[in-house]
Structure formats: structure tokens, C-alpha cells
């Protein structure tokens, strides 16, 4: 599970290839990739793939990475110097926000949703559920997009290099 010496370069390349394939093939059709909660750029899966790659590469030497908790493993990666503290905070913020949005959207819609709506009553309901004032759904949407853009930039650095 925690391969001695981590992963080979070929294994890392293959994991990156698989992630790219998932992004291309599993993204729901007609969904803004910036608003897709799980598979969107900077969203839940981006953070989880990044953390899991760190776990596979360094779990043999960093005991704190040997956990099923994304956020605990991310903290361990920061503590071990595998991820810069600021980058770890960006990923934590993005993962936490995307999960909160997914949960709020479930409450508002009454059923699971793959993406955050870009306008309308559902967006307003999610914004209100997350503490934004009435009429601030545009501000909330801008905040969400900013957080996930920053997260994706960290993923590009940490996962892909």
C-alpha cells in the first residue's frame, strides 16, 4: 500500500494520464468545468488526486500520510515539507468549500447535483446556506470561482510537476 521508495516515474506518469482521462471522459456534459463540484478544475477530485499522489509517493516515509482523511493527509504533507504551507491552505480551503457547496446544494435541491448553478434560486439558496446575505449570490459565485482557480493552480504545480 505504501510502496518502499514510493512510485516510479512511470507510475507517476500513468497516474497523471489516468486523471487527465477521467477529467475528459467523466465530466458531465454541458457543465461549466469551473462549477463542477467534484470533477471541476480546483474542486474535490483535484484536491483528492493531488493528496493521494503524495500519499503514494511519500507514504512509506511519512507516517502522517497513511490516512483516509484528505485533510489530515494534506496537513501531514505540509508538515513534512512536501507542500508549501500556503499551497496546503489553498487546497484545504477549496476542498472544504466544494464539500460545503455540495452539501448545501443537496439541501436546496433535495437531490445530489454535479455542479453549482451559475444563477437563479438554487444559487441564491446555496449562497444563503453558506452565510452570504440575500442578494449576494453573485459575490458568492465569484468567491467560489476564485477559490477553485487558486486551487487548480496549486494542483498544476503539485500534481503535474
mmCIF file of C-alpha atoms in Angstrom:
data_model
loop_
_atom_site.group_PDB
_atom_site.id
_atom_site.type_symbol
_atom_site.label_atom_id
_atom_site.label_comp_id
_atom_site.label_asym_id
_atom_site.label_seq_id
_atom_site.Cartn_x
_atom_site.Cartn_y
_atom_site.Cartn_z
ATOM 1 C CA UNK A 1 0.000 0.000 0.000
ATOM 2 C CA UNK A 2 2.865 2.344 0.771
ATOM 3 C CA UNK A 3 5.445 1.165 -1.755
ATOM 4 C CA UNK A 4 9.006 1.202 -0.453
ATOM 5 C CA UNK A 5 10.756 4.042 -2.239
ATOM 6 C CA UNK A 6 7.449 5.490 -3.425
ATOM 7 C CA UNK A 7 6.346 5.287 -7.035
ATOM 8 C CA UNK A 8 8.482 5.019 -10.125
ATOM 9 C CA UNK A 9 8.486 7.873 -12.615
ATOM 10 C CA UNK A 10 6.494 5.662 -14.988
ATOM 11 C CA UNK A 11 3.828 5.041 -12.347
ATOM 12 C CA UNK A 12 3.515 8.766 -11.655
ATOM 13 C CA UNK A 13 3.133 9.474 -15.374
ATOM 14 C CA UNK A 14 0.449 6.777 -15.605
ATOM 15 C CA UNK A 15 -1.493 8.229 -12.657
ATOM 16 C CA UNK A 16 -1.359 11.653 -14.278
ATOM 17 C CA UNK A 17 -2.585 10.145 -17.545
ATOM 18 C CA UNK A 18 -5.474 8.408 -15.780
ATOM 19 C CA UNK A 19 -6.501 11.646 -14.082
ATOM 20 C CA UNK A 20 -6.483 13.500 -17.394
ATOM 21 C CA UNK A 21 -8.624 10.750 -18.907
ATOM 22 C CA UNK A 22 -11.093 10.950 -16.010
ATOM 23 C CA UNK A 23 -11.325 14.718 -16.463
ATOM 24 C CA UNK A 24 -12.060 14.305 -20.176
ATOM 25 C CA UNK A 25 -14.439 11.354 -20.016
ATOM 26 C CA UNK A 26 -16.315 11.704 -16.720
ATOM 27 C CA UNK A 27 -17.149 15.420 -16.737
ATOM 28 C CA UNK A 28 -20.924 15.770 -17.057
ATOM 29 C CA UNK A 29 -21.926 17.151 -20.438
ATOM 30 C CA UNK A 30 -22.955 20.805 -20.671
ATOM 31 C CA UNK A 31 -21.442 21.608 -17.278
ATOM 32 C CA UNK A 32 -19.157 24.579 -16.714
ATOM 33 C CA UNK A 33 -15.916 22.912 -15.546
ATOM 34 C CA UNK A 34 -15.383 25.827 -13.174
ATOM 35 C CA UNK A 35 -18.645 24.975 -11.396
ATOM 36 C CA UNK A 36 -18.466 21.167 -11.368
ATOM 37 C CA UNK A 37 -18.110 20.357 -7.689
ATOM 38 C CA UNK A 38 -16.338 17.010 -7.789
ATOM 39 C CA UNK A 39 -14.627 16.846 -11.169
ATOM 40 C CA UNK A 40 -14.280 20.555 -11.879
ATOM 41 C CA UNK A 41 -10.996 22.380 -12.016
ATOM 42 C CA UNK A 42 -9.807 23.027 -8.467
ATOM 43 C CA UNK A 43 -12.671 21.052 -6.977
ATOM 44 C CA UNK A 44 -12.956 17.998 -4.761
ATOM 45 C CA UNK A 45 -11.319 15.455 -7.071
ATOM 46 C CA UNK A 46 -8.422 17.752 -7.969
ATOM 47 C CA UNK A 47 -7.503 18.075 -4.306
ATOM 48 C CA UNK A 48 -8.053 14.381 -3.589
ATOM 49 C CA UNK A 49 -5.976 13.192 -6.566
ATOM 50 C CA UNK A 50 -3.173 15.522 -5.518
ATOM 51 C CA UNK A 51 -3.204 14.324 -1.913
ATOM 52 C CA UNK A 52 -3.447 10.676 -2.924
ATOM 53 C CA UNK A 53 -0.487 11.003 -5.266
ATOM 54 C CA UNK A 54 1.532 12.479 -2.403
ATOM 55 C CA UNK A 55 0.417 9.573 -0.227
ATOM 56 C CA UNK A 56 1.555 7.011 -2.790
ATOM 57 C CA UNK A 57 4.858 8.760 -3.408
ATOM 58 C CA UNK A 58 5.779 9.509 0.215
ATOM 59 C CA UNK A 59 3.567 7.389 2.486
ATOM 60 C CA UNK A 60 6.368 4.888 3.025
ATOM 61 C CA UNK A 61 8.410 7.577 4.774
ATOM 62 C CA UNK A 62 5.795 9.970 6.198
ATOM 63 C CA UNK A 63 3.526 8.156 8.607
ATOM 64 C CA UNK A 64 1.026 11.030 8.767
ATOM 65 C CA UNK A 65 0.152 10.427 5.118
ATOM 66 C CA UNK A 66 -1.177 6.977 5.954
ATOM 67 C CA UNK A 67 -4.761 8.058 6.487
ATOM 68 C CA UNK A 68 -8.043 8.022 4.610
ATOM 69 C CA UNK A 69 -8.708 11.644 5.572
ATOM 70 C CA UNK A 70 -7.867 14.044 2.773
ATOM 71 C CA UNK A 71 -7.400 16.989 5.107
ATOM 72 C CA UNK A 72 -5.300 15.067 7.650
ATOM 73 C CA UNK A 73 -3.054 13.782 4.855
ATOM 74 C CA UNK A 74 -2.759 17.294 3.430
ATOM 75 C CA UNK A 75 -1.715 18.604 6.835
ATOM 76 C CA UNK A 76 0.876 15.819 7.077
ATOM 77 C CA UNK A 77 2.188 16.724 3.609
ATOM 78 C CA UNK A 78 2.605 20.350 4.674
ATOM 79 C CA UNK A 79 4.259 19.318 7.954
ATOM 80 C CA UNK A 80 6.693 17.094 6.028
ATOM 81 C CA UNK A 81 7.599 19.905 3.637
ATOM 82 C CA UNK A 82 6.068 18.164 0.627
ATOM 83 C CA UNK A 83 3.634 21.027 0.048
ATOM 84 C CA UNK A 84 4.177 24.687 0.880
ATOM 85 C CA UNK A 85 2.049 25.903 3.758
ATOM 86 C CA UNK A 86 0.285 28.493 1.586
ATOM 87 C CA UNK A 87 -0.479 25.852 -1.055
ATOM 88 C CA UNK A 88 -1.803 23.499 1.605
ATOM 89 C CA UNK A 89 -4.130 26.234 2.835
ATOM 90 C CA UNK A 90 -5.379 26.901 -0.702
ATOM 91 C CA UNK A 91 -6.159 23.207 -1.224
ATOM 92 C CA UNK A 92 -7.809 22.898 2.194
ATOM 93 C CA UNK A 93 -9.983 25.935 1.532
ATOM 94 C CA UNK A 94 -11.030 24.685 -1.908
ATOM 95 C CA UNK A 95 -11.821 21.145 -0.767
ATOM 96 C CA UNK A 96 -13.767 22.374 2.252
ATOM 97 C CA UNK A 97 -15.732 24.932 0.236
ATOM 98 C CA UNK A 98 -16.601 22.459 -2.534
ATOM 99 C CA UNK A 99 -17.840 19.918 0.029
ATOM 100 C CA UNK A 100 -19.881 22.602 1.815
ATOM 101 C CA UNK A 101 -21.366 23.736 -1.503
ATOM 102 C CA UNK A 102 -22.212 20.146 -2.466
ATOM 103 C CA UNK A 103 -23.965 19.633 0.872
ATOM 104 C CA UNK A 104 -25.799 22.969 0.689
ATOM 105 C CA UNK A 105 -26.917 22.238 -2.858
ATOM 106 C CA UNK A 106 -28.278 18.886 -1.701
ATOM 107 C CA UNK A 107 -30.313 20.714 0.951
ATOM 108 C CA UNK A 108 -31.581 23.316 -1.528
ATOM 109 C CA UNK A 109 -32.419 20.882 -4.343
ATOM 110 C CA UNK A 110 -33.356 17.854 -2.321
ATOM 111 C CA UNK A 111 -31.160 15.670 -4.532
ATOM 112 C CA UNK A 112 -27.490 15.425 -5.466
ATOM 113 C CA UNK A 113 -26.084 17.770 -8.075
ATOM 114 C CA UNK A 114 -22.897 17.610 -10.124
ATOM 115 C CA UNK A 115 -22.400 21.349 -10.424
ATOM 116 C CA UNK A 116 -23.173 24.655 -8.839
ATOM 117 C CA UNK A 117 -25.764 26.588 -10.840
ATOM 118 C CA UNK A 118 -24.487 29.847 -12.313
ATOM 119 C CA UNK A 119 -27.636 31.786 -11.457
ATOM 120 C CA UNK A 120 -31.146 31.522 -10.096
ATOM 121 C CA UNK A 121 -32.915 30.474 -6.945
ATOM 122 C CA UNK A 122 -30.741 27.424 -6.296
ATOM 123 C CA UNK A 123 -27.564 29.504 -6.392
ATOM 124 C CA UNK A 124 -29.166 32.056 -4.085
ATOM 125 C CA UNK A 125 -30.213 29.265 -1.717
ATOM 126 C CA UNK A 126 -26.700 27.820 -1.605
ATOM 127 C CA UNK A 127 -25.206 31.254 -1.012
ATOM 128 C CA UNK A 128 -27.625 31.878 1.849
ATOM 129 C CA UNK A 129 -26.949 28.428 3.336
ATOM 130 C CA UNK A 130 -23.244 29.290 3.360
ATOM 131 C CA UNK A 131 -23.790 32.562 5.188
ATOM 132 C CA UNK A 132 -23.984 35.081 2.345
ATOM 133 C CA UNK A 133 -26.597 37.795 2.634
ATOM 134 C CA UNK A 134 -29.693 37.912 0.458
ATOM 135 C CA UNK A 135 -28.817 39.199 -2.976
ATOM 136 C CA UNK A 136 -25.135 38.251 -2.673
ATOM 137 C CA UNK A 137 -25.230 35.144 -4.842
ATOM 138 C CA UNK A 138 -23.015 36.852 -7.437
ATOM 139 C CA UNK A 139 -20.421 37.602 -4.774
ATOM 140 C CA UNK A 140 -20.603 34.007 -3.584
ATOM 141 C CA UNK A 141 -20.156 32.712 -7.147
ATOM 142 C CA UNK A 142 -17.157 34.995 -7.672
ATOM 143 C CA UNK A 143 -15.663 33.768 -4.388
ATOM 144 C CA UNK A 144 -16.198 30.126 -5.374
ATOM 145 C CA UNK A 145 -14.579 30.633 -8.766
ATOM 146 C CA UNK A 146 -11.610 32.470 -7.200
ATOM 147 C CA UNK A 147 -11.028 29.701 -4.642
ATOM 148 C CA UNK A 148 -11.173 26.931 -7.249
ATOM 149 C CA UNK A 149 -8.922 28.834 -9.699
ATOM 150 C CA UNK A 150 -6.304 29.168 -6.979
ATOM 151 C CA UNK A 151 -6.703 25.511 -6.113
ATOM 152 C CA UNK A 152 -6.243 24.444 -9.716
ATOM 153 C CA UNK A 153 -3.043 26.496 -9.941
ATOM 154 C CA UNK A 154 -1.682 24.599 -6.914
ATOM 155 C CA UNK A 155 -2.786 21.279 -8.411
ATOM 156 C CA UNK A 156 -0.967 22.161 -11.628
ATOM 157 C CA UNK A 157 2.232 22.746 -9.620
ATOM 158 C CA UNK A 158 1.986 19.894 -7.127
ATOM 159 C CA UNK A 159 0.244 17.128 -9.079
ATOM 160 C CA UNK A 160 1.644 17.721 -12.549
ATOM 161 C CA UNK A 161 5.277 18.628 -11.731
#
